[in-house]
Amino acid sequence: VSAGRPGTAPVADFAAMLAVALLGGLVLNLMPCVLPVLSLKVLALIGHGGGESAQVRRSFIASAAGILFSFLVLAAATVAMKAAGSAVGWGIQFQHPLFLIIMVALLTLFAANLWGVFEFSMPHWMMGVGAGHGSPHSLGGHFLTGAFATLLSTPCTAPFLGTAIGFALARGPMEIVSIFTALGLGMASPYLAVAALPSLATRLPRPGRWMLRVKAFMGVLLAGTAVWLLTVLAALTGGGEPQRDGNWIPFDPSVLAREVAGGRNVFVDVTADWCVTCKVNKAAVIDRDEVTRRLREGGWIAMRADWTRPDDGIAAYLASFGRYGVPFNAVYGPGAPRGLALPELLTVDAVLAAMERASHQPETTP
């Protein structure tokens, strides 16, 4: 039971898909995964108040370079994994404990530095021209901030991102590298805008004692992100088998196929503990009274697939719809036996409309 057309996209033209990727990368800056790390850049922006335009330009270009570098690394890793026959997807590095441990350690160090626990400086070879007067960080530090923001962005799925990623991963290395580069340029565009107009930073008031309170608040954001990643790590390493979650049963492709063949209505929710957008969808839509009442009163089977850990079956199911990341939701029924995929960001009206469409037997002509 699948959509049957992996890799199709709303726009077939490659140039249009690059535009979709640019827009998706730009919107990533507004997603909650990225905001704690972007606070470091906001702090740097404020710190340039009364400074020199050349220093501002260099530091923000360095951050943009860090973003692009990370996206190219992700693209190279994706191409290599796909060539090796491994499952690929957006954010799958969060399925590995070592990655989470490294991210928690880095976030903790950044937070402690902002709180004044210790002074952290980059190695001499990374400092370069950015360590001069008026620059609050080295160029190496700005580069790492951009790279760090990219890595933290992957648990979030922004609008348009799923379409661009699905288009790329269903195709070859050239498309993957091109789409990931466009995503990086989109995410880096605010940094490049400040680099082009450094007066946006230099005209701000010079830093004073008030900066200490700002730094303390930014440290709280980073520490909170570290705590969240620790909860993800605990869930990832806790073991256990899939089990019933309230009215939700564990995802099983054979059960799904059997129930759909029998004319039953099925709602599939593919999620992960590290997926922030999944949690937003659940709180704002899936767990809302209107949706839960429709599931219960309409005799729907609610099936949840947990992709917190690597699972080739779930990866294959996502790929059958041309999707390579979470959140993903689909509804099945007499009116949609092959599955009706829902958008990454759900609304109550969209979910109820899809459920209504799937549950009705299509009309037949005599």
mmCIF file of C-alpha atoms in Angstrom:
data_model
loop_
_atom_site.group_PDB
_atom_site.id
_atom_site.type_symbol
_atom_site.label_atom_id
_atom_site.label_comp_id
_atom_site.label_asym_id
_atom_site.label_seq_id
_atom_site.Cartn_x
_atom_site.Cartn_y
_atom_site.Cartn_z
ATOM 1 C CA VAL A 1 0.000 0.000 0.000
ATOM 2 C CA SER A 2 1.751 3.150 -1.114
ATOM 3 C CA ALA A 3 1.435 6.286 -3.127
ATOM 4 C CA GLY A 4 3.135 4.532 -5.966
ATOM 5 C CA ARG A 5 4.969 7.518 -7.467
ATOM 6 C CA PRO A 6 8.157 8.152 -5.484
ATOM 7 C CA GLY A 7 10.040 11.289 -6.265
ATOM 8 C CA THR A 8 7.274 13.242 -7.976
ATOM 9 C CA ALA A 9 7.108 16.915 -7.040
ATOM 10 C CA PRO A 10 4.518 19.694 -7.440
ATOM 11 C CA VAL A 11 6.843 21.389 -9.948
ATOM 12 C CA ALA A 12 8.754 19.310 -12.458
ATOM 13 C CA ASP A 13 11.010 22.047 -13.685
ATOM 14 C CA PHE A 14 14.408 21.827 -11.990
ATOM 15 C CA ALA A 15 14.870 25.601 -11.795
ATOM 16 C CA ALA A 16 11.523 25.940 -10.040
ATOM 17 C CA MET A 17 12.540 23.201 -7.598
ATOM 18 C CA LEU A 18 15.746 25.111 -6.805
ATOM 19 C CA ALA A 19 13.547 28.122 -5.986
ATOM 20 C CA VAL A 20 11.459 25.924 -3.685
ATOM 21 C CA ALA A 21 14.669 24.802 -1.951
ATOM 22 C CA LEU A 22 15.855 28.406 -1.547
ATOM 23 C CA LEU A 23 12.556 29.343 0.076
ATOM 24 C CA GLY A 24 12.622 26.253 2.290
ATOM 25 C CA GLY A 25 16.123 27.099 3.483
ATOM 26 C CA LEU A 26 15.103 30.662 4.270
ATOM 27 C CA VAL A 27 12.100 29.540 6.334
ATOM 28 C CA LEU A 28 14.358 27.153 8.287
ATOM 29 C CA ASN A 29 15.706 30.238 10.084
ATOM 30 C CA LEU A 30 12.300 30.671 11.722
ATOM 31 C CA MET A 31 11.934 27.088 12.937
ATOM 32 C CA PRO A 32 12.311 26.396 16.684
ATOM 33 C CA CYS A 33 15.254 24.018 16.196
ATOM 34 C CA VAL A 34 17.443 26.833 14.891
ATOM 35 C CA LEU A 35 16.412 29.698 17.146
ATOM 36 C CA PRO A 36 18.674 28.835 20.124
ATOM 37 C CA VAL A 37 21.786 28.825 17.940
ATOM 38 C CA LEU A 38 20.655 31.874 15.992
ATOM 39 C CA SER A 39 20.649 33.634 19.343
ATOM 40 C CA LEU A 40 24.439 33.466 19.178
ATOM 41 C CA LYS A 41 24.342 35.348 15.890
ATOM 42 C CA VAL A 42 21.908 37.893 17.311
ATOM 43 C CA LEU A 43 24.390 38.393 20.136
ATOM 44 C CA ALA A 44 27.173 38.880 17.606
ATOM 45 C CA LEU A 45 25.005 41.333 15.637
ATOM 46 C CA ILE A 46 24.436 43.411 18.764
ATOM 47 C CA GLY A 47 28.125 43.188 19.603
ATOM 48 C CA HIS A 48 29.022 44.909 16.327
ATOM 49 C CA GLY A 49 27.221 48.097 17.401
ATOM 50 C CA GLY A 50 29.504 51.042 16.681
ATOM 51 C CA GLY A 51 32.032 48.736 15.030
ATOM 52 C CA GLU A 52 33.608 48.632 11.591
ATOM 53 C CA SER A 53 31.719 47.641 8.445
ATOM 54 C CA ALA A 54 34.560 45.455 7.162
ATOM 55 C CA GLN A 55 34.531 43.382 10.344
ATOM 56 C CA VAL A 56 30.764 42.900 10.146
ATOM 57 C CA ARG A 57 30.998 41.845 6.515
ATOM 58 C CA ARG A 58 33.726 39.276 7.191
ATOM 59 C CA SER A 59 31.993 37.746 10.218
ATOM 60 C CA PHE A 60 28.629 37.277 8.518
ATOM 61 C CA ILE A 61 30.208 35.895 5.360
ATOM 62 C CA ALA A 62 32.029 33.408 7.624
ATOM 63 C CA SER A 63 28.710 32.322 9.173
ATOM 64 C CA ALA A 64 27.157 31.934 5.721
ATOM 65 C CA ALA A 65 30.172 29.848 4.677
ATOM 66 C CA GLY A 66 29.632 27.608 7.732
ATOM 67 C CA ILE A 67 26.020 27.035 6.719
ATOM 68 C CA LEU A 68 26.934 26.186 3.118
ATOM 69 C CA PHE A 69 29.771 23.921 4.244
ATOM 70 C CA SER A 70 27.446 21.922 6.505
ATOM 71 C CA PHE A 71 24.843 21.511 3.769
ATOM 72 C CA LEU A 72 27.520 20.290 1.362
ATOM 73 C CA VAL A 73 28.745 17.810 3.991
ATOM 74 C CA LEU A 74 25.167 16.579 4.433
ATOM 75 C CA ALA A 75 24.817 16.288 0.650
ATOM 76 C CA ALA A 76 28.074 14.309 0.352
ATOM 77 C CA ALA A 77 27.053 11.990 3.182
ATOM 78 C CA THR A 78 23.633 11.479 1.590
ATOM 79 C CA VAL A 79 25.151 10.640 -1.801
ATOM 80 C CA ALA A 80 27.548 8.169 -0.163
ATOM 81 C CA MET A 81 24.797 6.495 1.899
ATOM 82 C CA LYS A 82 22.501 6.231 -1.097
ATOM 83 C CA ALA A 83 25.292 4.705 -3.206
ATOM 84 C CA ALA A 84 25.889 2.151 -0.439
ATOM 85 C CA GLY A 85 22.197 1.231 -0.376
ATOM 86 C CA SER A 86 21.564 2.687 3.092
ATOM 87 C CA ALA A 87 18.375 4.435 4.104
ATOM 88 C CA VAL A 88 18.615 8.201 3.660
ATOM 89 C CA GLY A 89 16.536 10.965 5.131
ATOM 90 C CA TRP A 90 16.435 14.448 6.597
ATOM 91 C CA GLY A 91 17.582 14.527 10.225
ATOM 92 C CA ILE A 92 18.622 10.870 10.513
ATOM 93 C CA GLN A 93 21.855 11.835 12.287
ATOM 94 C CA PHE A 94 19.639 12.368 15.348
ATOM 95 C CA GLN A 95 19.080 8.600 15.342
ATOM 96 C CA HIS A 96 22.689 8.078 16.478
ATOM 97 C CA PRO A 97 23.687 8.507 20.162
ATOM 98 C CA LEU A 98 27.246 9.723 19.442
ATOM 99 C CA PHE A 99 25.948 12.668 17.422
ATOM 100 C CA LEU A 100 23.567 13.636 20.228
ATOM 101 C CA ILE A 101 26.338 13.389 22.835
ATOM 102 C CA ILE A 102 28.583 15.696 20.787
ATOM 103 C CA MET A 103 25.772 18.212 20.275
ATOM 104 C CA VAL A 104 24.884 18.222 23.990
ATOM 105 C CA ALA A 105 28.529 18.793 24.901
ATOM 106 C CA LEU A 106 28.884 21.689 22.455
ATOM 107 C CA LEU A 107 25.632 23.335 23.562
ATOM 108 C CA THR A 108 26.683 23.035 27.194
ATOM 109 C CA LEU A 109 30.059 24.616 26.453
ATOM 110 C CA PHE A 110 28.444 27.489 24.556
ATOM 111 C CA ALA A 111 25.948 28.101 27.385
ATOM 112 C CA ALA A 112 28.647 28.017 30.077
ATOM 113 C CA ASN A 113 30.723 30.451 28.036
ATOM 114 C CA LEU A 114 27.810 32.886 27.773
ATOM 115 C CA TRP A 115 27.245 32.637 31.532
ATOM 116 C CA GLY A 116 30.880 33.562 32.178
ATOM 117 C CA VAL A 117 31.842 30.205 33.674
ATOM 118 C CA PHE A 118 34.978 30.321 31.517
ATOM 119 C CA GLU A 119 36.313 32.219 28.549
ATOM 120 C CA PHE A 120 36.417 30.114 25.409
ATOM 121 C CA SER A 121 38.653 31.161 22.531
ATOM 122 C CA MET A 122 39.273 29.514 19.197
ATOM 123 C CA PRO A 123 42.676 28.037 18.332
ATOM 124 C CA HIS A 124 45.123 30.610 16.963
ATOM 125 C CA TRP A 125 45.016 29.184 13.442
ATOM 126 C CA MET A 126 41.234 29.689 13.284
ATOM 127 C CA MET A 127 41.159 33.263 14.558
ATOM 128 C CA GLY A 128 42.520 35.024 11.473
ATOM 129 C CA VAL A 129 41.550 38.605 10.740
ATOM 130 C CA GLY A 130 38.327 38.278 12.710
ATOM 131 C CA ALA A 131 40.069 38.514 16.049
ATOM 132 C CA GLY A 132 40.903 42.180 15.716
ATOM 133 C CA HIS A 133 39.402 45.162 17.483
ATOM 134 C CA GLY A 134 35.611 45.396 17.376
ATOM 135 C CA SER A 135 34.971 41.748 16.534
ATOM 136 C CA PRO A 136 33.336 39.825 19.419
ATOM 137 C CA HIS A 137 34.326 36.432 17.959
ATOM 138 C CA SER A 138 36.917 34.986 15.605
ATOM 139 C CA LEU A 139 36.077 34.136 12.025
ATOM 140 C CA GLY A 140 36.413 30.492 13.001
ATOM 141 C CA GLY A 141 33.801 30.999 15.697
ATOM 142 C CA HIS A 142 31.384 32.620 13.248
ATOM 143 C CA PHE A 143 31.961 29.766 10.779
ATOM 144 C CA LEU A 144 31.216 27.166 13.464
ATOM 145 C CA THR A 145 28.074 29.045 14.531
ATOM 146 C CA GLY A 146 26.726 28.752 10.977
ATOM 147 C CA ALA A 147 27.649 25.063 10.781
ATOM 148 C CA PHE A 148 26.104 24.432 14.203
ATOM 149 C CA ALA A 149 22.832 26.125 13.187
ATOM 150 C CA THR A 150 22.605 23.865 10.126
ATOM 151 C CA LEU A 151 23.049 20.670 12.134
ATOM 152 C CA LEU A 152 20.400 21.733 14.655
ATOM 153 C CA SER A 153 17.949 22.680 11.890
ATOM 154 C CA THR A 154 17.478 19.117 10.670
ATOM 155 C CA PRO A 155 14.890 17.974 13.278
ATOM 156 C CA CYS A 156 12.570 20.648 11.887
ATOM 157 C CA THR A 157 10.682 20.403 8.631
ATOM 158 C CA ALA A 158 9.901 23.790 7.174
ATOM 159 C CA PRO A 159 7.263 24.382 4.491
ATOM 160 C CA PHE A 160 8.608 23.485 1.036
ATOM 161 C CA LEU A 161 11.517 21.560 2.578
ATOM 162 C CA GLY A 162 9.917 18.127 2.213
ATOM 163 C CA THR A 163 9.187 18.741 -1.464
ATOM 164 C CA ALA A 164 12.773 19.829 -2.176
ATOM 165 C CA ILE A 165 14.357 16.995 -0.175
ATOM 166 C CA GLY A 166 12.066 14.414 -1.752
ATOM 167 C CA PHE A 167 12.895 15.695 -5.233
ATOM 168 C CA ALA A 168 16.642 15.490 -4.525
ATOM 169 C CA LEU A 169 16.805 12.127 -2.767
ATOM 170 C CA ALA A 170 14.744 10.395 -5.437
ATOM 171 C CA ARG A 171 17.341 11.405 -8.029
ATOM 172 C CA GLY A 172 21.088 11.401 -8.588
ATOM 173 C CA PRO A 173 24.156 13.045 -7.010
ATOM 174 C CA MET A 174 23.914 16.201 -9.126
ATOM 175 C CA GLU A 175 20.359 16.907 -8.024
ATOM 176 C CA ILE A 176 21.173 16.134 -4.385
ATOM 177 C CA VAL A 177 24.155 18.504 -4.302
ATOM 178 C CA SER A 178 22.247 21.220 -6.207
ATOM 179 C CA ILE A 179 19.172 21.095 -3.968
ATOM 180 C CA PHE A 180 21.217 20.989 -0.761
ATOM 181 C CA THR A 181 23.297 23.936 -2.002
ATOM 182 C CA ALA A 182 20.099 25.887 -2.686
ATOM 183 C CA LEU A 183 18.832 25.026 0.809
ATOM 184 C CA GLY A 184 22.112 26.304 2.248
ATOM 185 C CA LEU A 185 21.943 29.533 0.249
ATOM 186 C CA GLY A 186 18.371 30.063 1.420
ATOM 187 C CA MET A 187 19.292 29.566 5.064
ATOM 188 C CA ALA A 188 22.402 31.749 4.666
ATOM 189 C CA SER A 189 20.545 34.582 2.917
ATOM 190 C CA PRO A 190 19.877 36.663 6.096
ATOM 191 C CA TYR A 191 23.592 36.464 6.933
ATOM 192 C CA LEU A 192 24.515 37.502 3.397
ATOM 193 C CA ALA A 193 22.035 40.391 3.642
ATOM 194 C CA VAL A 194 23.807 41.754 6.732
ATOM 195 C CA ALA A 195 27.166 41.255 4.998
ATOM 196 C CA ALA A 196 25.871 43.313 2.061
ATOM 197 C CA LEU A 197 24.456 45.999 4.384
ATOM 198 C CA PRO A 198 26.777 46.051 7.423
ATOM 199 C CA SER A 199 25.166 49.267 8.625
ATOM 200 C CA LEU A 200 22.341 47.053 9.947
ATOM 201 C CA ALA A 201 24.816 46.090 12.684
ATOM 202 C CA THR A 202 27.175 49.049 13.003
ATOM 203 C CA ARG A 203 24.344 51.515 13.666
ATOM 204 C CA LEU A 204 23.198 49.580 16.729
ATOM 205 C CA PRO A 205 24.148 50.992 20.154
ATOM 206 C CA ARG A 206 27.561 50.013 21.458
ATOM 207 C CA PRO A 207 27.531 47.029 23.851
ATOM 208 C CA GLY A 208 27.304 47.837 27.541
ATOM 209 C CA ARG A 209 26.482 46.144 30.840
ATOM 210 C CA TRP A 210 23.059 45.280 29.452
ATOM 211 C CA MET A 211 24.821 42.769 27.222
ATOM 212 C CA LEU A 212 25.467 40.593 30.285
ATOM 213 C CA ARG A 213 21.717 40.056 30.732
ATOM 214 C CA VAL A 214 21.288 39.326 27.025
ATOM 215 C CA LYS A 215 24.119 36.777 27.139
ATOM 216 C CA ALA A 216 22.594 35.110 30.211
ATOM 217 C CA PHE A 217 19.245 34.755 28.438
ATOM 218 C CA MET A 218 20.899 33.324 25.320
ATOM 219 C CA GLY A 219 22.706 30.833 27.552
ATOM 220 C CA VAL A 220 19.358 29.669 28.945
ATOM 221 C CA LEU A 221 18.106 29.003 25.400
ATOM 222 C CA LEU A 222 21.173 26.918 24.586
ATOM 223 C CA ALA A 223 20.984 25.011 27.872
ATOM 224 C CA GLY A 224 17.314 24.283 27.252
ATOM 225 C CA THR A 225 18.195 22.839 23.844
ATOM 226 C CA ALA A 226 20.852 20.654 25.483
ATOM 227 C CA VAL A 227 18.275 19.324 27.976
ATOM 228 C CA TRP A 228 15.892 18.532 25.111
ATOM 229 C CA LEU A 229 18.630 16.598 23.304
ATOM 230 C CA LEU A 230 19.325 14.671 26.514
ATOM 231 C CA THR A 231 15.684 13.545 26.585
ATOM 232 C CA VAL A 232 16.034 12.427 22.957
ATOM 233 C CA LEU A 233 19.211 10.539 23.856
ATOM 234 C CA ALA A 234 17.452 8.849 26.780
ATOM 235 C CA ALA A 235 14.606 7.742 24.509
ATOM 236 C CA LEU A 236 17.057 6.534 21.881
ATOM 237 C CA THR A 237 19.139 4.437 24.265
ATOM 238 C CA GLY A 238 16.302 3.289 26.512
ATOM 239 C CA GLY A 239 15.486 0.198 24.477
ATOM 240 C CA GLY A 240 12.022 -1.337 24.469
ATOM 241 C CA GLU A 241 9.723 -2.452 21.685
ATOM 242 C CA PRO A 242 6.943 -0.568 19.912
ATOM 243 C CA GLN A 243 3.789 -0.656 21.962
ATOM 244 C CA ARG A 244 0.288 0.792 22.010
ATOM 245 C CA ASP A 245 0.231 4.530 22.744
ATOM 246 C CA GLY A 246 -3.258 5.238 23.986
ATOM 247 C CA ASN A 247 -5.553 4.691 21.012
ATOM 248 C CA TRP A 248 -2.565 4.384 18.660
ATOM 249 C CA ILE A 249 -1.178 1.014 17.623
ATOM 250 C CA PRO A 250 2.400 0.426 16.358
ATOM 251 C CA PHE A 251 2.940 0.771 12.621
ATOM 252 C CA ASP A 252 2.971 -2.524 10.738
ATOM 253 C CA PRO A 253 2.901 -2.531 6.902
ATOM 254 C CA SER A 254 1.195 -5.935 6.755
ATOM 255 C CA VAL A 255 -1.544 -4.853 9.168
ATOM 256 C CA LEU A 256 -1.952 -1.616 7.226
ATOM 257 C CA ALA A 257 -2.364 -3.496 3.938
ATOM 258 C CA ARG A 258 -4.836 -5.967 5.471
ATOM 259 C CA GLU A 259 -7.041 -3.304 7.061
ATOM 260 C CA VAL A 260 -7.093 -1.142 3.933
ATOM 261 C CA ALA A 261 -7.955 -4.179 1.785
ATOM 262 C CA GLY A 262 -10.828 -4.831 4.190
ATOM 263 C CA GLY A 263 -12.226 -1.351 3.610
ATOM 264 C CA ARG A 264 -11.170 0.091 6.979
ATOM 265 C CA ASN A 265 -10.130 3.701 7.521
ATOM 266 C CA VAL A 266 -6.518 4.085 8.724
ATOM 267 C CA PHE A 267 -4.630 7.160 9.907
ATOM 268 C CA VAL A 268 -0.820 6.788 9.851
ATOM 269 C CA ASP A 269 1.421 9.128 11.853
ATOM 270 C CA VAL A 270 5.186 8.808 11.276
ATOM 271 C CA THR A 271 7.050 10.675 14.008
ATOM 272 C CA ALA A 272 10.275 10.755 16.054
ATOM 273 C CA ASP A 273 11.248 12.039 19.483
ATOM 274 C CA TRP A 274 13.800 14.388 17.889
ATOM 275 C CA CYS A 275 11.294 15.854 15.417
ATOM 276 C CA VAL A 276 10.145 19.244 16.714
ATOM 277 C CA THR A 277 7.630 19.761 13.911
ATOM 278 C CA CYS A 278 6.065 16.389 14.805
ATOM 279 C CA LYS A 279 5.456 17.611 18.350
ATOM 280 C CA VAL A 280 3.929 20.848 17.074
ATOM 281 C CA ASN A 281 1.594 18.910 14.752
ATOM 282 C CA LYS A 282 0.591 16.592 17.573
ATOM 283 C CA ALA A 283 -0.162 19.352 20.074
ATOM 284 C CA ALA A 284 -1.829 21.746 17.631
ATOM 285 C CA VAL A 285 -3.750 19.306 15.431
ATOM 286 C CA ILE A 286 -3.594 15.532 15.949
ATOM 287 C CA ASP A 287 -4.443 15.645 19.665
ATOM 288 C CA ARG A 288 -7.136 18.299 19.227
ATOM 289 C CA ASP A 289 -10.665 17.274 20.218
ATOM 290 C CA GLU A 290 -12.016 17.671 16.672
ATOM 291 C CA VAL A 291 -9.511 15.187 15.256
ATOM 292 C CA THR A 292 -9.541 12.671 18.113
ATOM 293 C CA ARG A 293 -13.352 12.666 18.082
ATOM 294 C CA ARG A 294 -13.384 11.996 14.330
ATOM 295 C CA LEU A 295 -10.902 9.139 14.761
ATOM 296 C CA ARG A 296 -12.955 7.592 17.546
ATOM 297 C CA GLU A 297 -16.458 8.056 16.174
ATOM 298 C CA GLY A 298 -15.533 7.195 12.594
ATOM 299 C CA GLY A 299 -14.085 3.841 13.562
ATOM 300 C CA TRP A 300 -10.609 4.783 12.375
ATOM 301 C CA ILE A 301 -7.501 2.725 13.084
ATOM 302 C CA ALA A 302 -4.797 5.060 14.363
ATOM 303 C CA MET A 303 -1.316 3.726 13.570
ATOM 304 C CA ARG A 304 1.916 5.397 14.741
ATOM 305 C CA ALA A 305 5.379 4.736 13.279
ATOM 306 C CA ASP A 306 8.238 5.784 15.587
ATOM 307 C CA TRP A 307 11.356 6.717 13.561
ATOM 308 C CA THR A 308 13.384 7.825 16.576
ATOM 309 C CA ARG A 309 15.708 4.880 15.927
ATOM 310 C CA PRO A 310 16.821 3.677 12.475
ATOM 311 C CA ASP A 311 14.125 1.542 10.877
ATOM 312 C CA ASP A 312 14.455 0.408 7.258
ATOM 313 C CA GLY A 313 10.756 -0.492 7.070
ATOM 314 C CA ILE A 314 9.671 3.025 8.009
ATOM 315 C CA ALA A 315 12.298 4.528 5.686
ATOM 316 C CA ALA A 316 10.966 2.422 2.809
ATOM 317 C CA TYR A 317 7.396 3.434 3.623
ATOM 318 C CA LEU A 318 8.340 7.133 3.536
ATOM 319 C CA ALA A 319 10.228 6.653 0.270
ATOM 320 C CA SER A 320 7.153 5.081 -1.320
ATOM 321 C CA PHE A 321 5.548 8.519 -1.046
ATOM 322 C CA GLY A 322 8.670 10.348 -2.190
ATOM 323 C CA ARG A 323 9.272 11.527 1.380
ATOM 324 C CA TYR A 324 12.523 11.208 3.288
ATOM 325 C CA GLY A 325 11.824 12.894 6.586
ATOM 326 C CA VAL A 326 9.316 13.384 9.365
ATOM 327 C CA PRO A 327 6.676 14.433 10.157
ATOM 328 C CA PHE A 328 4.647 12.399 7.696
ATOM 329 C CA ASN A 329 0.960 11.605 7.874
ATOM 330 C CA ALA A 330 -1.300 9.693 5.507
ATOM 331 C CA VAL A 331 -4.919 8.566 5.564
ATOM 332 C CA TYR A 332 -6.397 5.476 3.922
ATOM 333 C CA GLY A 333 -9.912 4.314 3.256
ATOM 334 C CA PRO A 334 -12.349 3.310 0.511
ATOM 335 C CA GLY A 335 -11.793 6.688 -1.130
ATOM 336 C CA ALA A 336 -7.999 6.548 -0.861
ATOM 337 C CA PRO A 337 -6.839 2.915 -0.859
ATOM 338 C CA ARG A 338 -3.324 3.894 -1.989
ATOM 339 C CA GLY A 339 -2.975 6.506 0.725
ATOM 340 C CA LEU A 340 -3.502 10.236 0.787
ATOM 341 C CA ALA A 341 -0.401 12.114 2.022
ATOM 342 C CA LEU A 342 -0.908 15.186 4.204
ATOM 343 C CA PRO A 343 1.299 18.320 4.252
ATOM 344 C CA GLU A 344 4.250 18.531 6.663
ATOM 345 C CA LEU A 345 2.607 21.310 8.681
ATOM 346 C CA LEU A 346 -0.894 20.172 9.567
ATOM 347 C CA THR A 347 -4.072 22.118 10.157
ATOM 348 C CA VAL A 348 -7.264 20.757 11.664
ATOM 349 C CA ASP A 349 -9.260 21.632 8.550
ATOM 350 C CA ALA A 350 -6.777 19.893 6.229
ATOM 351 C CA VAL A 351 -6.763 16.725 8.332
ATOM 352 C CA LEU A 352 -10.541 16.547 8.647
ATOM 353 C CA ALA A 353 -10.988 17.179 4.917
ATOM 354 C CA ALA A 354 -8.524 14.395 4.046
ATOM 355 C CA MET A 355 -10.232 11.995 6.451
ATOM 356 C CA GLU A 356 -13.618 12.811 4.915
ATOM 357 C CA ARG A 357 -12.297 12.197 1.418
ATOM 358 C CA ALA A 358 -10.585 8.909 2.336
ATOM 359 C CA SER A 359 -13.543 7.468 4.231
ATOM 360 C CA HIS A 360 -16.078 7.821 1.420
ATOM 361 C CA GLN A 361 -16.497 5.178 -1.235
ATOM 362 C CA PRO A 362 -15.806 6.737 -4.634
ATOM 363 C CA GLU A 363 -18.809 6.996 -6.895
ATOM 364 C CA THR A 364 -18.946 4.537 -9.793
ATOM 365 C CA THR A 365 -20.484 5.289 -13.153
ATOM 366 C CA PRO A 366 -22.923 2.745 -14.626
#
